[in-house]
Coordinates of N, CA and C in Angstrom, one line a residue:
X1 N 0.9 -1.2 0.0 CA 0.0 0.0 0.0 C 0.9 1.2 0.0
X2 N 0.6 2.1 -1.0 CA 1.4 3.3 -1.1 C 0.7 4.4 -0.3
X3 N -0.6 4.5 -0.3 CA -1.3 5.5 0.4 C -2.7 5.2 0.5
X4 N -3.4 5.9 1.3 CA -4.9 5.8 1.5 C -5.5 7.1 1.1
X5 N -6.6 6.9 0.3 CA -7.3 8.1 -0.2 C -8.5 8.3 0.7
X6 N -8.9 9.6 0.9 CA -10.1 9.9 1.6 C -11.3 9.4 0.9
X7 N -12.4 9.4 1.5 CA -13.7 8.9 0.9 C -13.9 9.7 -0.3
X8 N -14.2 9.1 -1.4 CA -14.3 9.7 -2.7 C -15.7 9.3 -3.3
X9 N -16.4 10.3 -3.8 CA -17.7 10.1 -4.4 C -17.4 9.9 -5.9
X10 N -17.0 8.7 -6.3 CA -16.6 8.4 -7.7 C -17.8 7.8 -8.5
X11 N -19.0 7.7 -7.9 CA -20.2 7.3 -8.7 C -21.2 8.4 -8.5
X12 N -22.2 8.4 -9.4 CA -23.3 9.4 -9.2 C -23.8 9.4 -7.8
X13 N -24.3 10.6 -7.4 CA -24.7 10.7 -6.0 C -25.9 9.8 -5.6
X14 N -26.6 9.3 -6.5 CA -27.7 8.4 -6.1 C -27.3 6.9 -6.0
X15 N -26.0 6.6 -6.3 CA -25.5 5.2 -6.1 C -24.7 5.1 -4.9
X16 N -24.6 3.9 -4.4 CA -23.8 3.7 -3.2 C -22.3 3.7 -3.6
X17 N -21.6 4.6 -2.9 CA -20.1 4.7 -3.2 C -19.3 4.2 -2.1
X18 N -19.8 3.3 -1.3 CA -19.0 2.8 -0.1 C -18.1 1.6 -0.5
X19 N -18.0 1.3 -1.8 CA -17.2 0.2 -2.2 C -15.8 0.6 -2.2
X20 N -14.9 -0.4 -2.0 CA -13.5 -0.2 -2.1 C -13.0 0.0 -3.5
X21 N -12.0 0.8 -3.7 CA -11.4 1.0 -5.0 C -9.9 1.0 -4.9
X22 N -9.3 0.5 -6.0 CA -7.9 0.5 -6.1 C -7.4 1.5 -7.2
X23 N -6.3 2.2 -6.9 CA -5.8 3.2 -7.8 C -4.4 2.7 -8.2
X24 N -4.1 2.7 -9.5 CA -2.9 2.2 -10.1 C -2.2 3.4 -10.8
X25 N -0.9 3.4 -10.9 CA -0.2 4.4 -11.7 C -0.6 4.1 -13.2
X26 N -0.6 5.2 -13.9 CA -1.1 5.1 -15.3 C -0.2 4.2 -16.1
X27 N 1.1 4.1 -15.8 CA 2.0 3.2 -16.5 C 1.7 1.8 -16.3
X28 N 1.0 1.4 -15.3 CA 0.6 0.0 -15.1 C -0.7 -0.4 -15.7
X29 N -1.3 0.5 -16.5 CA -2.6 0.3 -17.1 C -2.6 -0.3 -18.5
X30 N -1.5 -1.1 -18.7 CA -1.4 -1.7 -20.1 C -2.5 -2.7 -20.4
X31 N -3.1 -3.2 -19.4 CA -4.2 -4.2 -19.6 C -5.6 -3.5 -19.8
X32 N -5.6 -2.2 -19.7 CA -6.9 -1.5 -19.8 C -6.8 -0.6 -21.0
X33 N -8.0 -0.5 -21.7 CA -8.1 0.4 -22.8 C -7.8 1.8 -22.4
X34 N -7.2 2.6 -23.3 CA -6.8 3.9 -23.0 C -8.0 4.8 -23.0
X35 N -9.2 4.4 -23.4 CA -10.4 5.1 -23.4 C -11.0 5.2 -21.9
X36 N -10.4 4.4 -21.0 CA -11.0 4.4 -19.7 C -10.1 5.2 -18.7
X37 N -9.1 5.8 -19.2 CA -8.2 6.6 -18.3 C -8.9 8.0 -18.0
X38 N -9.1 8.3 -16.8 CA -9.7 9.5 -16.4 C -8.8 10.3 -15.4
X39 N -8.5 11.5 -15.7 CA -7.7 12.3 -14.8 C -8.7 13.4 -14.3
X40 N -8.6 13.7 -13.0 CA -9.4 14.8 -12.4 C -8.4 15.8 -11.9
X41 N -8.5 17.0 -12.4 CA -7.6 18.1 -12.1 C -8.4 19.2 -11.4
X42 N -7.9 19.6 -10.2 CA -8.5 20.7 -9.5 C -7.6 21.9 -9.6
X43 N -8.2 23.0 -10.0 CA -7.3 24.2 -10.1 C -8.2 25.5 -10.0
X44 N -7.5 26.6 -9.6 CA -8.2 27.9 -9.6 C -8.1 28.6 -10.9
X45 N -7.3 28.1 -11.8 CA -7.0 28.8 -13.1 C -8.2 28.6 -14.0
X46 N -8.2 29.5 -15.1 CA -9.3 29.5 -16.1 C -9.2 28.1 -16.9
X47 N -10.4 27.6 -17.2 CA -10.6 26.4 -17.8 C -9.8 26.3 -19.2
X48 N -10.0 27.4 -20.0 CA -9.4 27.4 -21.3 C -7.9 27.3 -21.3
X49 N -7.3 28.1 -20.4 CA -5.8 28.0 -20.4 C -5.3 26.7 -19.7
X50 N -6.0 26.2 -18.8 CA -5.6 25.0 -18.1 C -5.7 23.8 -19.1
X51 N -6.7 23.8 -19.9 CA -6.9 22.6 -20.8 C -5.8 22.4 -21.8
X52 N -5.2 23.5 -22.3 CA -4.0 23.4 -23.1 C -2.8 22.8 -22.4
X53 N -2.6 23.2 -21.2 CA -1.5 22.7 -20.3 C -1.7 21.2 -20.1
X54 N -2.9 20.8 -19.8 CA -3.2 19.4 -19.5 C -3.0 18.5 -20.7
X55 N -3.5 19.0 -21.9 CA -3.2 18.3 -23.1 C -1.8 18.1 -23.4
X56 N -1.0 19.1 -23.2 CA 0.5 19.1 -23.5 C 1.1 18.1 -22.5
X57 N 0.7 18.1 -21.2 CA 1.3 17.2 -20.2 C 1.0 15.7 -20.5
X58 N -0.2 15.5 -20.9 CA -0.6 14.1 -21.2 C 0.0 13.6 -22.5
X59 N -0.1 14.4 -23.5 CA 0.5 13.9 -24.8 C 2.0 13.8 -24.7
X60 N 2.6 14.5 -23.8 CA 4.1 14.4 -23.6 C 4.5 13.2 -22.8
X61 N 3.6 12.5 -22.3 CA 3.9 11.3 -21.5 C 4.2 10.1 -22.4
X62 N 4.6 9.0 -21.9 CA 4.9 7.8 -22.7 C 3.6 7.1 -23.1
X63 N 2.5 7.5 -22.5 CA 1.2 6.8 -22.9 C 0.7 7.4 -24.2
X64 N 0.1 6.6 -25.0 CA -0.6 7.1 -26.2 C -2.1 7.2 -25.9
X65 N -2.5 8.3 -25.3 CA -3.8 8.4 -24.8 C -4.5 9.6 -25.5
X66 N -5.7 9.3 -26.1 CA -6.5 10.4 -26.7 C -7.0 11.3 -25.5
X67 N -6.9 12.6 -25.7 CA -7.3 13.5 -24.7 C -8.6 14.2 -25.0
X68 N -9.5 14.1 -24.0 CA -10.8 14.8 -24.1 C -11.0 15.5 -22.8
X69 N -11.1 16.8 -22.8 CA -11.2 17.5 -21.5 C -12.6 18.2 -21.4
X70 N -13.2 17.9 -20.3 CA -14.5 18.5 -20.0 C -14.5 19.1 -18.6
X71 N -15.1 20.2 -18.4 CA -15.3 20.8 -17.0 C -16.1 19.8 -16.2
X72 N -15.8 19.8 -14.9 CA -16.6 18.9 -14.0 C -18.0 19.1 -14.0
X73 N -18.4 20.4 -14.1 CA -19.8 20.8 -14.1 C -20.6 20.1 -15.2
X74 N -19.9 20.1 -16.4 CA -20.6 19.5 -17.6 C -20.7 18.0 -17.4
X75 N -19.7 17.3 -16.8 CA -19.7 15.9 -16.5 C -20.8 15.6 -15.5
X76 N -20.9 16.3 -14.5 CA -22.0 16.1 -13.5 C -23.4 16.3 -14.1
X77 N -23.5 17.4 -14.9 CA -24.8 17.6 -15.5 C -25.2 16.5 -16.5
X78 N -24.3 16.0 -17.2 CA -24.5 14.8 -18.1 C -24.9 13.6 -17.3
X79 N -24.2 13.3 -16.2 CA -24.4 12.1 -15.4 C -25.7 12.2 -14.6
X80 N -26.2 13.3 -14.3 CA -27.4 13.4 -13.5 C -28.6 13.8 -14.4
X81 N -28.5 13.7 -15.7 CA -29.6 14.1 -16.6 C -30.9 13.2 -16.3
X82 N -30.7 11.9 -16.1 CA -31.9 11.1 -16.0 C -32.6 11.4 -14.6
X83 N -31.8 11.9 -13.6 CA -32.5 12.3 -12.4 C -33.2 13.6 -12.5
X84 N -32.8 14.4 -13.4 CA -33.4 15.7 -13.6 C -34.6 15.7 -14.5
X85 N -34.9 14.6 -15.2 CA -36.0 14.5 -16.1 C -37.4 14.8 -15.3
X86 N -37.6 14.1 -14.1 CA -38.8 14.4 -13.4 C -39.0 15.9 -13.1
X87 N -37.9 16.5 -12.7 CA -37.9 18.0 -12.4 C -38.4 18.8 -13.7
X88 N -37.8 18.4 -14.8 CA -38.2 19.1 -16.0 C -39.7 18.9 -16.4
X89 N -40.1 17.6 -16.1 CA -41.6 17.3 -16.4 C -42.5 18.1 -15.5
X90 N -42.1 18.1 -14.2 CA -43.0 18.8 -13.2 C -43.0 20.3 -13.6
X91 N -41.9 20.8 -14.0 CA -41.8 22.3 -14.3 C -42.7 22.5 -15.6
X92 N -42.6 21.7 -16.6 CA -43.3 21.8 -17.8 C -44.8 21.8 -17.5
X93 N -45.3 20.8 -16.8 CA -46.7 20.7 -16.5 C -47.1 21.8 -15.5
X94 N -46.3 22.3 -14.7 CA -46.6 23.4 -13.8 C -46.8 24.7 -14.6
X95 N -46.0 24.9 -15.6 CA -46.2 26.1 -16.5 C -47.5 25.9 -17.3
X96 N -47.8 24.7 -17.8 CA -49.0 24.5 -18.5 C -50.2 24.8 -17.6
X97 N -50.1 24.3 -16.4 CA -51.2 24.5 -15.4 C -51.4 26.0 -15.1
X98 N -50.3 26.7 -15.0 CA -50.3 28.2 -14.8 C -51.0 28.9 -16.0
X99 N -50.7 28.5 -17.2 CA -51.3 29.1 -18.4 C -52.8 28.8 -18.4
X100 N -53.1 27.5 -18.1 CA -54.6 27.2 -18.1 C -55.3 27.9 -17.0
X101 N -54.7 28.1 -15.8 CA -55.4 28.8 -14.8 C -55.5 30.3 -15.1
X102 N -54.5 30.9 -15.8 CA -54.6 32.3 -16.3 C -55.7 32.4 -17.3
X103 N -55.8 31.5 -18.2 CA -57.0 31.5 -19.2 C -58.3 31.4 -18.4
X104 N -58.3 30.6 -17.4 CA -59.6 30.4 -16.6 C -60.0 31.7 -15.9
X105 N -59.0 32.3 -15.3 CA -59.2 33.6 -14.6 C -59.7 34.6 -15.6
X106 N -59.1 34.7 -16.7 CA -59.5 35.7 -17.8 C -60.9 35.4 -18.2
X107 N -61.2 34.1 -18.4 CA -62.6 33.8 -18.8 C -63.6 34.1 -17.7
X108 N -63.3 33.8 -16.5 CA -64.2 34.1 -15.4 C -64.5 35.6 -15.3
X109 N -63.4 36.4 -15.3 CA -63.6 37.9 -15.2 C -64.4 38.4 -16.4
X110 N -64.0 37.9 -17.6 CA -64.7 38.3 -18.8 C -66.2 38.0 -18.7
X111 N -66.5 36.8 -18.3 CA -67.9 36.4 -18.2 C -68.7 37.2 -17.1
X112 N -68.0 37.5 -16.0 CA -68.7 38.3 -15.0 C -69.0 39.7 -15.4
X113 N -68.0 40.3 -16.2 CA -68.2 41.6 -16.7 C -69.3 41.6 -17.8
X114 N -69.3 40.6 -18.6 CA -70.4 40.5 -19.6 C -71.7 40.4 -19.0
X115 N -71.9 39.6 -18.0 CA -73.1 39.4 -17.3 C -73.6 40.7 -16.6
X116 N -72.7 41.5 -16.2 CA -73.1 42.8 -15.5 C -73.0 44.0 -16.4
X117 N -73.0 43.8 -17.7 CA -72.8 44.9 -18.6 C -74.1 45.9 -18.6
X118 N -75.3 45.3 -18.4 CA -76.5 46.1 -18.2 C -76.4 47.0 -17.0
X119 N -75.9 46.3 -15.9 CA -75.8 47.1 -14.6 C -74.8 48.2 -14.8
X120 N -73.7 48.0 -15.5 CA -72.7 49.0 -15.7 C -73.3 50.1 -16.5
X121 N -74.1 49.8 -17.5 CA -74.7 50.8 -18.4 C -75.7 51.7 -17.6
X122 N -76.4 51.1 -16.7 CA -77.4 51.8 -15.9 C -76.6 52.7 -14.9
X123 N -75.5 52.2 -14.3 CA -74.7 53.0 -13.4 C -74.1 54.2 -14.2
X124 N -73.6 54.0 -15.4 CA -73.0 55.1 -16.1 C -74.1 56.1 -16.5
X125 N -75.3 55.6 -16.8 CA -76.4 56.5 -17.2 C -76.8 57.4 -16.0
X126 N -76.7 56.8 -14.8 CA -77.0 57.6 -13.6 C -75.9 58.5 -13.2
X127 N -74.7 58.5 -13.9 CA -73.6 59.4 -13.6 C -72.4 58.8 -13.0
X128 N -72.3 57.5 -12.9 CA -71.1 56.9 -12.4 C -69.9 57.0 -13.4
X129 N -68.8 57.3 -12.8 CA -67.6 57.4 -13.7 C -67.0 56.1 -14.1
X130 N -66.5 55.9 -15.3 CA -66.0 54.6 -15.8 C -64.9 54.1 -14.9
X131 N -64.0 55.0 -14.4 CA -62.9 54.5 -13.6 C -63.4 53.9 -12.3
X132 N -64.5 54.4 -11.7 CA -65.1 53.9 -10.5 C -65.7 52.5 -10.7
X133 N -66.3 52.3 -11.9 CA -66.9 51.0 -12.2 C -65.7 50.0 -12.4
X134 N -64.6 50.4 -13.1 CA -63.5 49.6 -13.3 C -62.9 49.2 -11.9
X135 N -62.7 50.1 -11.0 CA -62.2 49.8 -9.7 C -63.1 48.8 -8.9
X136 N -64.4 49.0 -9.1 CA -65.3 48.0 -8.4 C -65.1 46.6 -8.9
X137 N -65.0 46.5 -10.2 CA -64.8 45.2 -10.9 C -63.5 44.6 -10.4
X138 N -62.4 45.4 -10.4 CA -61.1 44.9 -9.9 C -61.2 44.5 -8.5
X139 N -61.8 45.2 -7.6 CA -61.8 44.9 -6.2 C -62.6 43.6 -5.9
X140 N -63.7 43.4 -6.7 CA -64.4 42.1 -6.5 C -63.6 40.9 -7.0
X141 N -63.0 41.1 -8.1 CA -62.2 40.0 -8.6 C -60.9 39.8 -7.8
X142 N -60.4 40.9 -7.2 CA -59.2 40.8 -6.3 C -59.6 39.9 -5.1
X143 N -60.7 40.0 -4.5 CA -61.2 39.2 -3.4 C -61.2 37.7 -3.8
X144 N -61.8 37.4 -4.9 CA -61.8 36.0 -5.4 C -60.4 35.5 -5.6
X145 N -59.6 36.2 -6.3 CA -58.2 35.8 -6.5 C -57.4 35.6 -5.2
X146 N -57.6 36.5 -4.3 CA -56.9 36.4 -3.0 C -57.3 35.1 -2.3
X147 N -58.6 34.8 -2.2 CA -59.1 33.6 -1.6 C -58.6 32.4 -2.3
X148 N -58.6 32.4 -3.6 CA -58.1 31.2 -4.4 C -56.6 31.0 -4.2
X149 N -55.9 32.1 -4.1 CA -54.4 32.1 -3.9 C -54.1 31.5 -2.6
X150 N -54.8 31.9 -1.5 CA -54.5 31.4 -0.2 C -54.8 29.9 -0.2
X151 N -55.9 29.5 -0.7 CA -56.2 28.0 -0.7 C -55.2 27.3 -1.6
X152 N -54.9 27.8 -2.8 CA -53.9 27.2 -3.6 C -52.5 27.0 -3.0
X153 N -52.1 28.1 -2.4 CA -50.7 28.0 -1.7 C -50.8 27.0 -0.6
X154 N -51.8 27.0 0.2 CA -51.9 26.0 1.3 C -51.9 24.6 0.7
X155 N -52.7 24.3 -0.3 CA -52.7 23.0 -0.9 C -51.3 22.6 -1.5
X156 N -50.7 23.6 -2.2 CA -49.4 23.3 -2.8 C -48.3 23.0 -1.8
X157 N -48.4 23.6 -0.6 CA -47.4 23.4 0.4 C -47.6 21.9 1.0
X158 N -48.9 21.5 1.1 CA -49.1 20.2 1.6 C -48.7 19.1 0.6
X159 N -48.9 19.4 -0.7 CA -48.5 18.4 -1.8 C -47.0 18.4 -1.9
X160 N -46.3 19.6 -1.9 CA -44.9 19.6 -2.1 C -44.1 19.0 -0.9
X161 N -44.7 19.0 0.3 CA -44.1 18.4 1.4 C -44.0 16.9 1.2
X162 N -45.0 16.3 0.5 CA -45.1 14.9 0.2 C -44.1 14.6 -1.0
X163 N -44.0 15.5 -2.0 CA -43.2 15.2 -3.1 C -41.8 15.8 -3.1
X164 N -41.3 16.2 -1.9 CA -40.0 16.9 -1.7 C -38.8 16.1 -2.2
X165 N -38.9 14.7 -2.2 CA -37.8 13.9 -2.6 C -37.5 14.1 -4.1
X166 N -38.5 14.5 -4.9 CA -38.2 14.7 -6.4 C -37.4 15.9 -6.7
X167 N -37.3 16.9 -5.8 CA -36.7 18.1 -6.1 C -35.3 18.2 -5.4
X168 N -34.3 17.9 -6.2 CA -32.9 17.9 -5.6 C -32.2 19.2 -5.9
X169 N -32.5 19.9 -7.0 CA -31.8 21.1 -7.4 C -32.4 22.4 -6.8
X170 N -33.7 22.4 -6.5 CA -34.3 23.6 -6.0 C -35.0 23.3 -4.7
X171 N -35.3 24.3 -4.0 CA -36.2 24.2 -2.8 C -37.6 24.4 -3.3
X172 N -38.4 23.4 -3.3 CA -39.8 23.5 -3.8 C -40.7 24.4 -2.9
X173 N -40.3 24.6 -1.7 CA -41.1 25.4 -0.8 C -40.5 26.9 -0.7
X174 N -39.8 27.3 -1.7 CA -39.2 28.6 -1.8 C -40.3 29.6 -1.8
X175 N -40.2 30.6 -0.9 CA -41.1 31.7 -0.9 C -41.1 32.5 -2.2
X176 N -40.0 32.6 -2.8 CA -39.8 33.3 -4.1 C -40.7 32.6 -5.2
X177 N -40.7 31.3 -5.2 CA -41.5 30.6 -6.2 C -43.0 30.9 -6.0
X178 N -43.5 30.8 -4.8 CA -44.9 31.1 -4.5 C -45.2 32.5 -4.8
X179 N -44.4 33.5 -4.4 CA -44.7 34.9 -4.7 C -44.7 35.2 -6.2
X180 N -43.8 34.6 -6.9 CA -43.8 34.8 -8.4 C -45.0 34.3 -9.0
X181 N -45.5 33.1 -8.7 CA -46.7 32.6 -9.3 C -47.9 33.4 -8.9
X182 N -48.0 33.7 -7.6 CA -49.1 34.5 -7.1 C -49.2 35.9 -7.7
X183 N -48.0 36.5 -7.9 CA -48.0 37.8 -8.5 C -48.4 37.7 -10.0
X184 N -48.0 36.6 -10.7 CA -48.4 36.4 -12.1 C -49.9 36.3 -12.2
X185 N -50.5 35.6 -11.2 CA -52.0 35.4 -11.2 C -52.7 36.7 -11.0
X186 N -52.1 37.5 -10.0 CA -52.8 38.8 -9.7 C -52.6 39.8 -10.9
X187 N -51.5 39.7 -11.7 CA -51.3 40.6 -12.8 C -52.4 40.3 -13.9
X188 N -52.7 39.0 -14.1 CA -53.7 38.7 -15.1 C -55.0 39.2 -14.7

């Protein structure tokens, strides 16, 4: 034994990495294909300048190894793609649900204004100002939207607490997410 390495996460985060591993010098890898050689380099330097130095160092060695250099972020993103698919699907269907709810709110407000058009005409004939009628319609719809938003946020918190394991990259209970969606609904 030449040395002992600290615990290394050499498999994707969702797999058990508590297995033992052996590390060999690159010169002893004659029995392994050169496509399986992986070097991990940690540096504070810029990726573009560092990649040239790494290529030169590897191609200058006695090994005839094809060199492909990728930033670790790109490798991790590629390795975790299948775990991010459910997040993309939930986001996509969430946006579709938001659009459908926006269309529903628009339809509800449009229908209520259309049903009350005679009332608005009578009020204007009696001297009501158009901006006062507009404010009245907005305030009545604001009450409905506020009640629906409070109920919707409460239900979504309950549901997201149950589905919290699906969201590894974001905090699903983020106040910012709830405020953004609620503000979007109020703007409509």
